[in-house]
CSV table of C-alpha atoms in Angstrom, one decimal:
chain,number,residue,atom,x,y,z
V,6,MET,CA,20.5,-2.9,-12.1
V,7,ALA,CA,20.3,-0.9,-15.3
V,8,THR,CA,16.8,-2.1,-16.0
V,9,ARG,CA,15.8,-1.2,-12.4
V,10,GLY,CA,17.2,2.3,-12.9
V,11,GLY,CA,15.3,2.7,-16.1
V,12,ILE,CA,12.0,1.7,-14.4
V,13,ILE,CA,12.5,4.2,-11.7
V,14,LYS,CA,13.4,6.9,-14.2
V,15,ALA,CA,10.2,6.2,-16.1
V,16,ILE,CA,8.1,6.5,-13.0
V,17,ARG,CA,9.7,9.8,-12.1
V,18,SER,CA,9.2,11.2,-15.6
V,19,PHE,CA,5.5,10.2,-15.6
V,20,LEU,CA,4.8,11.7,-12.2
V,21,ALA,CA,6.6,14.9,-13.1
V,22,GLU,CA,4.6,15.2,-16.3
V,23,GLN,CA,1.4,14.8,-14.2
V,24,GLY,CA,2.5,17.8,-12.0
V,25,PHE,CA,3.7,15.8,-9.0
V,26,LEU,CA,6.5,17.2,-6.8
V,27,GLU,CA,9.0,14.7,-5.5
V,28,VAL,CA,9.7,15.1,-1.8
V,29,GLN,CA,12.0,13.5,0.7
V,30,THR,CA,10.6,13.0,4.2
V,31,PRO,CA,12.4,11.6,7.3
V,32,LEU,CA,13.4,7.9,7.4
V,33,MET,CA,13.0,8.1,11.2
V,34,ILE,CA,9.9,9.3,13.0
V,35,LYS,CA,8.7,9.6,16.5
V,36,ALA,CA,5.4,7.7,16.2
V,37,PRO,CA,4.4,5.2,13.4
V,38,VAL,CA,0.8,4.3,12.6
V,39,PRO,CA,-0.3,1.9,15.3
V,40,GLU,CA,-1.2,-0.9,13.0
V,41,ALA,CA,-1.3,-4.5,14.4
V,42,SER,CA,-0.2,-6.0,11.1
V,43,ILE,CA,3.0,-4.0,10.5
V,44,GLU,CA,5.9,-3.8,12.9
V,45,ALA,CA,8.3,-0.9,12.8
V,46,PHE,CA,12.0,-1.1,13.7
V,47,PRO,CA,12.8,0.8,16.8
V,48,VAL,CA,15.9,3.1,17.0
V,49,PHE,CA,17.6,3.2,20.4
V,50,GLN,CA,19.9,6.0,21.4
V,51,GLY,CA,21.3,4.7,24.7
V,52,ASN,CA,18.5,5.1,27.2
V,53,GLY,CA,17.0,1.6,26.8
V,54,ARG,CA,13.9,3.0,25.2
V,55,PRO,CA,13.2,3.6,21.5
V,56,ASP,CA,13.4,7.3,20.7
V,57,LEU,CA,12.6,6.9,17.0
V,58,TYR,CA,11.3,4.4,14.5
V,59,LEU,CA,12.4,3.6,11.0
V,60,ILE,CA,9.5,4.3,8.7
V,61,PRO,CA,7.4,1.3,7.6
V,62,SER,CA,5.9,3.8,5.1
V,63,PRO,CA,6.3,7.6,4.5
V,64,GLU,CA,2.5,7.9,4.8
V,65,ILE,CA,2.3,10.0,8.0
V,66,SER,CA,4.8,12.6,6.7
V,67,LEU,CA,3.4,12.8,3.2
V,68,LYS,CA,-0.1,13.4,4.5
V,69,ARG,CA,1.2,16.2,6.8
V,70,LEU,CA,2.6,17.9,3.7
V,71,LEU,CA,-0.7,17.6,1.9
V,72,ALA,CA,-2.4,19.2,5.0
V,73,GLU,CA,0.0,22.1,4.6
V,74,GLY,CA,-1.2,22.8,1.0
V,75,LEU,CA,0.7,20.6,-1.4
V,76,ASP,CA,-1.6,18.8,-3.8
V,77,ARG,CA,0.4,16.2,-5.8
V,78,ILE,CA,3.5,14.7,-4.2
V,79,PHE,CA,5.5,11.5,-4.3
V,80,GLN,CA,8.4,9.8,-2.6
V,81,ILE,CA,10.7,7.0,-3.8
V,82,GLY,CA,12.9,5.5,-1.1
V,83,PRO,CA,13.6,2.8,1.4
V,84,VAL,CA,11.1,1.6,4.0
V,85,PHE,CA,11.6,-0.8,6.9
V,86,ARG,CA,9.4,-3.6,8.3
V,87,GLN,CA,10.0,-6.4,10.7
V,88,GLU,CA,8.8,-9.3,8.8
V,89,GLU,CA,10.0,-12.7,7.6
V,90,GLN,CA,12.4,-12.6,4.7
V,91,GLY,CA,11.4,-14.7,1.7
V,92,HIS,CA,11.1,-14.8,-2.1
V,93,HIS,CA,8.8,-11.7,-2.0
V,94,HIS,CA,9.8,-10.0,1.2
V,95,LEU,CA,12.7,-8.0,2.6
V,96,PRO,CA,13.0,-6.1,5.9
V,97,GLU,CA,14.2,-3.1,3.9
V,98,PHE,CA,12.7,-2.5,0.5
V,99,THR,CA,12.0,0.4,-1.9
V,100,MET,CA,8.6,2.0,-2.0
V,101,LEU,CA,7.0,4.5,-4.3
V,102,GLU,CA,4.2,6.4,-2.6
V,103,TRP,CA,2.1,9.1,-4.2
V,104,TYR,CA,-0.9,11.3,-3.2
V,105,ARG,CA,-3.5,13.2,-5.2
V,106,ALA,CA,-5.5,16.0,-3.5
V,107,GLY,CA,-9.2,16.1,-4.5
V,108,ALA,CA,-9.1,12.5,-5.8
V,109,ASP,CA,-10.3,9.0,-4.8
V,110,TYR,CA,-9.1,5.5,-5.3
V,111,HIS,CA,-10.3,5.4,-8.9
V,112,ALA,CA,-7.7,7.9,-9.9
V,113,LEU,CA,-5.0,5.8,-8.2
V,114,MET,CA,-6.1,2.8,-10.3
V,115,SER,CA,-5.7,4.8,-13.5
V,116,ASP,CA,-2.2,5.9,-12.3
V,117,CYS,CA,-1.2,2.3,-11.7
V,118,GLU,CA,-2.4,1.2,-15.2
V,119,THR,CA,-0.2,3.9,-16.8
V,120,ILE,CA,2.8,3.1,-14.5
V,121,ILE,CA,2.6,-0.6,-15.5
V,122,GLU,CA,2.5,0.4,-19.2
V,123,ILE,CA,5.4,2.9,-19.2
V,124,THR,CA,7.7,0.8,-16.9
V,125,ALA,CA,7.1,-2.3,-19.1
V,126,ARG,CA,8.3,-0.3,-22.1
V,127,ALA,CA,11.3,1.0,-20.0
V,128,ALA,CA,12.1,-2.6,-19.2
V,129,GLY,CA,12.2,-3.5,-22.9
V,130,TRP,CA,8.8,-5.2,-23.4
V,131,LYS,CA,7.1,-4.6,-26.7
V,132,GLY,CA,3.4,-4.6,-27.4
V,133,ASP,CA,0.7,-5.0,-24.8
V,134,SER,CA,2.0,-7.9,-22.7
V,135,VAL,CA,4.9,-9.1,-20.5
V,136,THR,CA,5.8,-12.7,-19.5
V,137,TYR,CA,6.4,-13.7,-15.9
V,138,LYS,CA,7.2,-17.2,-14.9
V,139,GLY,CA,6.1,-18.5,-18.2
V,140,ARG,CA,2.8,-16.8,-18.2
V,141,LYS,CA,1.8,-14.1,-20.7
V,142,ILE,CA,0.2,-11.1,-18.9
V,143,ASN,CA,-1.8,-8.6,-20.9
V,144,ILE,CA,-1.1,-5.1,-19.5
V,145,ASN,CA,-3.4,-3.2,-21.8
V,146,PRO,CA,-5.8,-1.1,-19.6
V,147,PRO,CA,-8.3,-1.1,-18.1
V,148,PHE,CA,-7.4,-3.8,-15.7
V,149,PRO,CA,-10.2,-5.9,-14.1
V,150,ARG,CA,-11.7,-4.5,-10.9
V,151,ILE,CA,-13.1,-7.1,-8.5
V,152,THR,CA,-14.6,-6.5,-5.1
V,153,ILE,CA,-13.5,-8.5,-2.1
V,154,LYS,CA,-17.0,-9.6,-1.5
V,155,LYS,CA,-17.2,-11.2,-4.9
V,156,VAL,CA,-13.9,-13.1,-4.7
V,157,PHE,CA,-14.6,-14.4,-1.2
V,158,GLU,CA,-18.0,-15.6,-2.2
V,159,LYS,CA,-16.6,-17.3,-5.3
V,160,TYR,CA,-13.4,-18.8,-4.0
V,161,ALA,CA,-13.7,-18.9,-0.2
V,162,GLY,CA,-17.4,-19.7,0.2
V,163,TRP,CA,-18.3,-16.9,2.6
V,164,THR,CA,-19.0,-13.2,2.7
V,165,PRO,CA,-16.8,-11.0,4.9
V,166,GLY,CA,-18.8,-8.5,6.9
V,167,PRO,CA,-17.5,-5.1,8.0
V,168,ALA,CA,-15.4,-6.8,10.8
V,169,PRO,CA,-14.5,-10.4,9.8
V,170,ASP,CA,-12.3,-12.6,11.8
V,171,LEU,CA,-8.9,-11.3,10.7
V,172,ASP,CA,-7.1,-14.6,11.1
V,173,ARG,CA,-9.6,-16.4,8.8
V,174,PHE,CA,-9.7,-13.5,6.4
V,175,ASN,CA,-6.0,-13.3,6.0
V,176,GLN,CA,-5.5,-17.0,5.8
V,177,ASP,CA,-8.2,-17.3,3.0
V,178,MET,CA,-6.6,-14.4,1.2
V,179,VAL,CA,-3.3,-16.2,1.0
V,180,THR,CA,-4.6,-19.8,0.4
V,181,LYS,CA,-7.9,-19.3,-1.6
V,182,ILE,CA,-8.1,-15.8,-3.1
V,183,GLU,CA,-4.6,-14.9,-4.3
V,184,PRO,CA,-4.0,-18.3,-6.1
V,185,ASN,CA,-7.2,-17.9,-8.0
V,186,LEU,CA,-6.8,-14.4,-9.3
V,187,PRO,CA,-6.5,-14.1,-13.1
V,188,SER,CA,-3.0,-15.1,-14.2
V,189,ASP,CA,-3.2,-13.4,-17.6
V,190,ARG,CA,-4.1,-9.9,-16.4
V,191,PRO,CA,-3.2,-7.5,-13.6
V,192,VAL,CA,-6.2,-7.1,-11.4
V,193,PHE,CA,-7.5,-4.7,-8.8
V,194,LEU,CA,-9.0,-6.1,-5.6
V,195,MET,CA,-11.2,-3.3,-4.1
V,196,ASP,CA,-13.6,-2.5,-1.3
V,197,TYR,CA,-12.1,-4.2,1.7
V,198,PRO,CA,-14.1,-4.8,4.9
V,199,ALA,CA,-14.2,-1.6,7.0
V,200,SER,CA,-12.0,-3.1,9.7
V,201,CYS,CA,-9.3,-4.1,7.2
V,202,ALA,CA,-8.4,-0.5,6.2
V,203,SER,CA,-7.7,1.7,9.2
V,204,LEU,CA,-6.7,4.7,7.2
V,205,ALA,CA,-9.2,4.5,4.4
V,206,ARG,CA,-12.5,6.3,3.9
V,207,LEU,CA,-15.7,4.3,4.1
V,208,LYS,CA,-17.7,3.9,0.9
V,209,LYS,CA,-20.7,6.2,0.9
V,210,SER,CA,-22.9,3.7,-0.9
V,211,ASP,CA,-21.9,0.9,1.5
V,212,THR,CA,-20.3,1.8,4.8
V,213,GLU,CA,-19.5,-1.8,5.6
V,214,VAL,CA,-16.5,-1.5,3.2
V,215,ALA,CA,-13.6,0.9,2.8
V,216,GLU,CA,-12.3,2.4,-0.4
V,217,ARG,CA,-9.1,0.4,-0.3
V,218,VAL,CA,-7.6,-1.2,-3.4
V,219,GLU,CA,-4.7,-3.5,-4.1
V,220,LEU,CA,-3.0,-4.3,-7.4
V,221,TYR,CA,-2.0,-7.9,-8.2
V,222,ALA,CA,0.0,-9.1,-11.2
V,223,GLY,CA,1.7,-12.4,-11.8
V,224,GLY,CA,0.8,-13.6,-8.3
V,225,LEU,CA,2.6,-10.6,-6.8
V,226,GLU,CA,0.9,-7.9,-4.7
V,227,ILE,CA,2.3,-4.8,-6.3
V,228,ALA,CA,0.4,-1.8,-4.8
V,229,ASN,CA,-2.0,-0.9,-2.0
V,230,GLY,CA,-3.9,2.4,-1.8
V,231,PHE,CA,-6.9,4.2,-0.3
V,232,SER,CA,-9.3,7.0,-0.6
V,233,GLU,CA,-7.9,8.6,2.5
V,234,LEU,CA,-9.7,9.1,5.7
V,235,THR,CA,-9.6,12.8,6.7
V,236,ASP,CA,-11.8,12.9,9.8
V,237,GLN,CA,-9.7,13.3,12.9
V,238,GLU,CA,-12.1,11.9,15.4
V,239,GLU,CA,-12.8,8.8,13.3
V,240,GLN,CA,-9.1,8.2,12.6
V,241,GLU,CA,-8.3,8.5,16.3
V,242,ALA,CA,-11.0,6.0,17.2
V,243,ARG,CA,-9.6,3.5,14.6
V,244,PHE,CA,-6.1,4.0,15.9
V,245,ARG,CA,-7.2,3.2,19.5
V,246,LYS,CA,-8.7,0.0,18.2
V,247,GLU,CA,-5.5,-0.9,16.4
V,248,ALA,CA,-3.4,0.0,19.5
V,249,GLY,CA,-5.7,-2.4,21.5
V,250,ARG,CA,-5.0,-5.1,19.0
V,251,ARG,CA,-1.3,-4.5,19.4
V,252,ARG,CA,-1.6,-4.9,23.2
V,253,GLU,CA,-3.6,-8.1,22.8
V,254,GLN,CA,-0.8,-9.5,20.5
V,255,GLY,CA,1.9,-8.5,23.0
V,256,LEU,CA,3.4,-6.0,20.5
V,257,ARG,CA,5.3,-2.9,21.4
V,258,ALA,CA,3.2,0.2,22.3
V,259,TYR,CA,4.1,3.1,20.0
V,260,PRO,CA,4.0,6.8,21.0
V,261,TRP,CA,0.6,8.4,20.2
V,262,PRO,CA,0.8,10.1,16.7
V,263,GLU,CA,-0.6,13.4,18.0
V,264,GLU,CA,1.0,15.6,15.3
V,265,PHE,CA,-0.4,13.5,12.5
V,266,LEU,CA,-3.9,13.4,14.0
V,267,LEU,CA,-3.9,17.2,14.5
V,268,SER,CA,-2.9,17.7,10.8
V,269,LEU,CA,-6.1,15.9,9.7
V,270,ARG,CA,-8.0,19.0,10.6
V,271,LYS,CA,-6.5,20.7,7.6
V,272,LEU,CA,-6.5,17.7,5.3
V,273,SER,CA,-9.0,17.8,2.4
V,274,LYS,CA,-10.2,14.9,0.2
V,275,CYS,CA,-7.3,13.0,-1.2
V,276,ALA,CA,-6.1,9.5,-2.2
V,277,GLY,CA,-2.7,7.8,-1.8
V,278,MET,CA,-1.0,4.7,-3.2
V,279,ALA,CA,2.1,2.7,-2.1
V,280,LEU,CA,3.8,0.6,-4.8
V,281,GLY,CA,6.6,-1.8,-4.2
V,282,ILE,CA,9.4,-1.0,-6.6
V,283,ASP,CA,11.3,-4.3,-6.0
V,284,ARG,CA,8.2,-6.4,-6.8
V,285,LEU,CA,7.5,-4.3,-9.9
V,286,VAL,CA,11.0,-4.9,-11.1
V,287,MET,CA,10.6,-8.6,-10.3
V,288,LEU,CA,7.5,-8.7,-12.6
V,289,LEU,CA,9.2,-6.8,-15.4
V,290,THR,CA,12.5,-8.7,-15.4
V,291,ASN,CA,10.9,-12.2,-14.9
V,292,ALA,CA,12.7,-12.6,-11.5
V,293,SER,CA,11.4,-15.2,-9.1
V,294,ASN,CA,13.3,-13.9,-6.0
V,295,ILE,CA,13.3,-10.3,-4.7
V,296,ASN,CA,17.0,-10.7,-3.9
V,297,ASP,CA,17.7,-10.9,-7.6
V,298,VAL,CA,16.5,-7.3,-8.2
V,299,VAL,CA,18.2,-5.4,-5.3
V,300,ALA,CA,21.8,-4.4,-4.9
């Protein structure tokens, strides 16, 4: 726990030095993002229907603060998702989420590189590497940046288009892509198919992909971020598609996130990243099970 505390302290110090304001937004909200791949916990207050939901991410609230004029903000705190518990997953876990106004996902990648460096030092690692599960990982930036198209062509034998079969895509990510990522370096996977990033801006030079990036290290998915979509009409259309997917899968229908969609009218260019604190602590303390790094 002492090492975990030092890691979180190092993150807070770095972001404060960069001019970020730490905020605390509600842990219960009226309407989560209607994503088919993430299931929020409902909160019942006696009438048989959920009145609120525990946040699967503080994203909606943080973007609303950006729309009101804040430009660099972050939050560290618990988030909640209905998913299977395992070596890398818990239904309640700790997330760092930060946003930069006027930036894109390239700035987020630079932030991640620095955060890995400073937290490794906070955890007691010397030099430019850490060891996880017997493997030495060089954390000296820049980290490799690899597109989804390239890794799928190389390891899965096919090229995902803008709207690939999601079952096939997700299955190949787990069984063919992630096991073949470099084991001696953290790596950024970037430019996901357009349909696999409902809140990310499409890439101007290739509108079949979205400016989404994920950071992997030691076989762990550590962080996930976007150049944020700020167009209200496009975001609403994407949400309707996701709500349709939820219906098809028999999932609970969420209230429509009207307040969030209206706030996009005032939201300028920005980028945001979510980083799993527990998995980062696993990496830096050589822990194989997430239960070993939480109280």
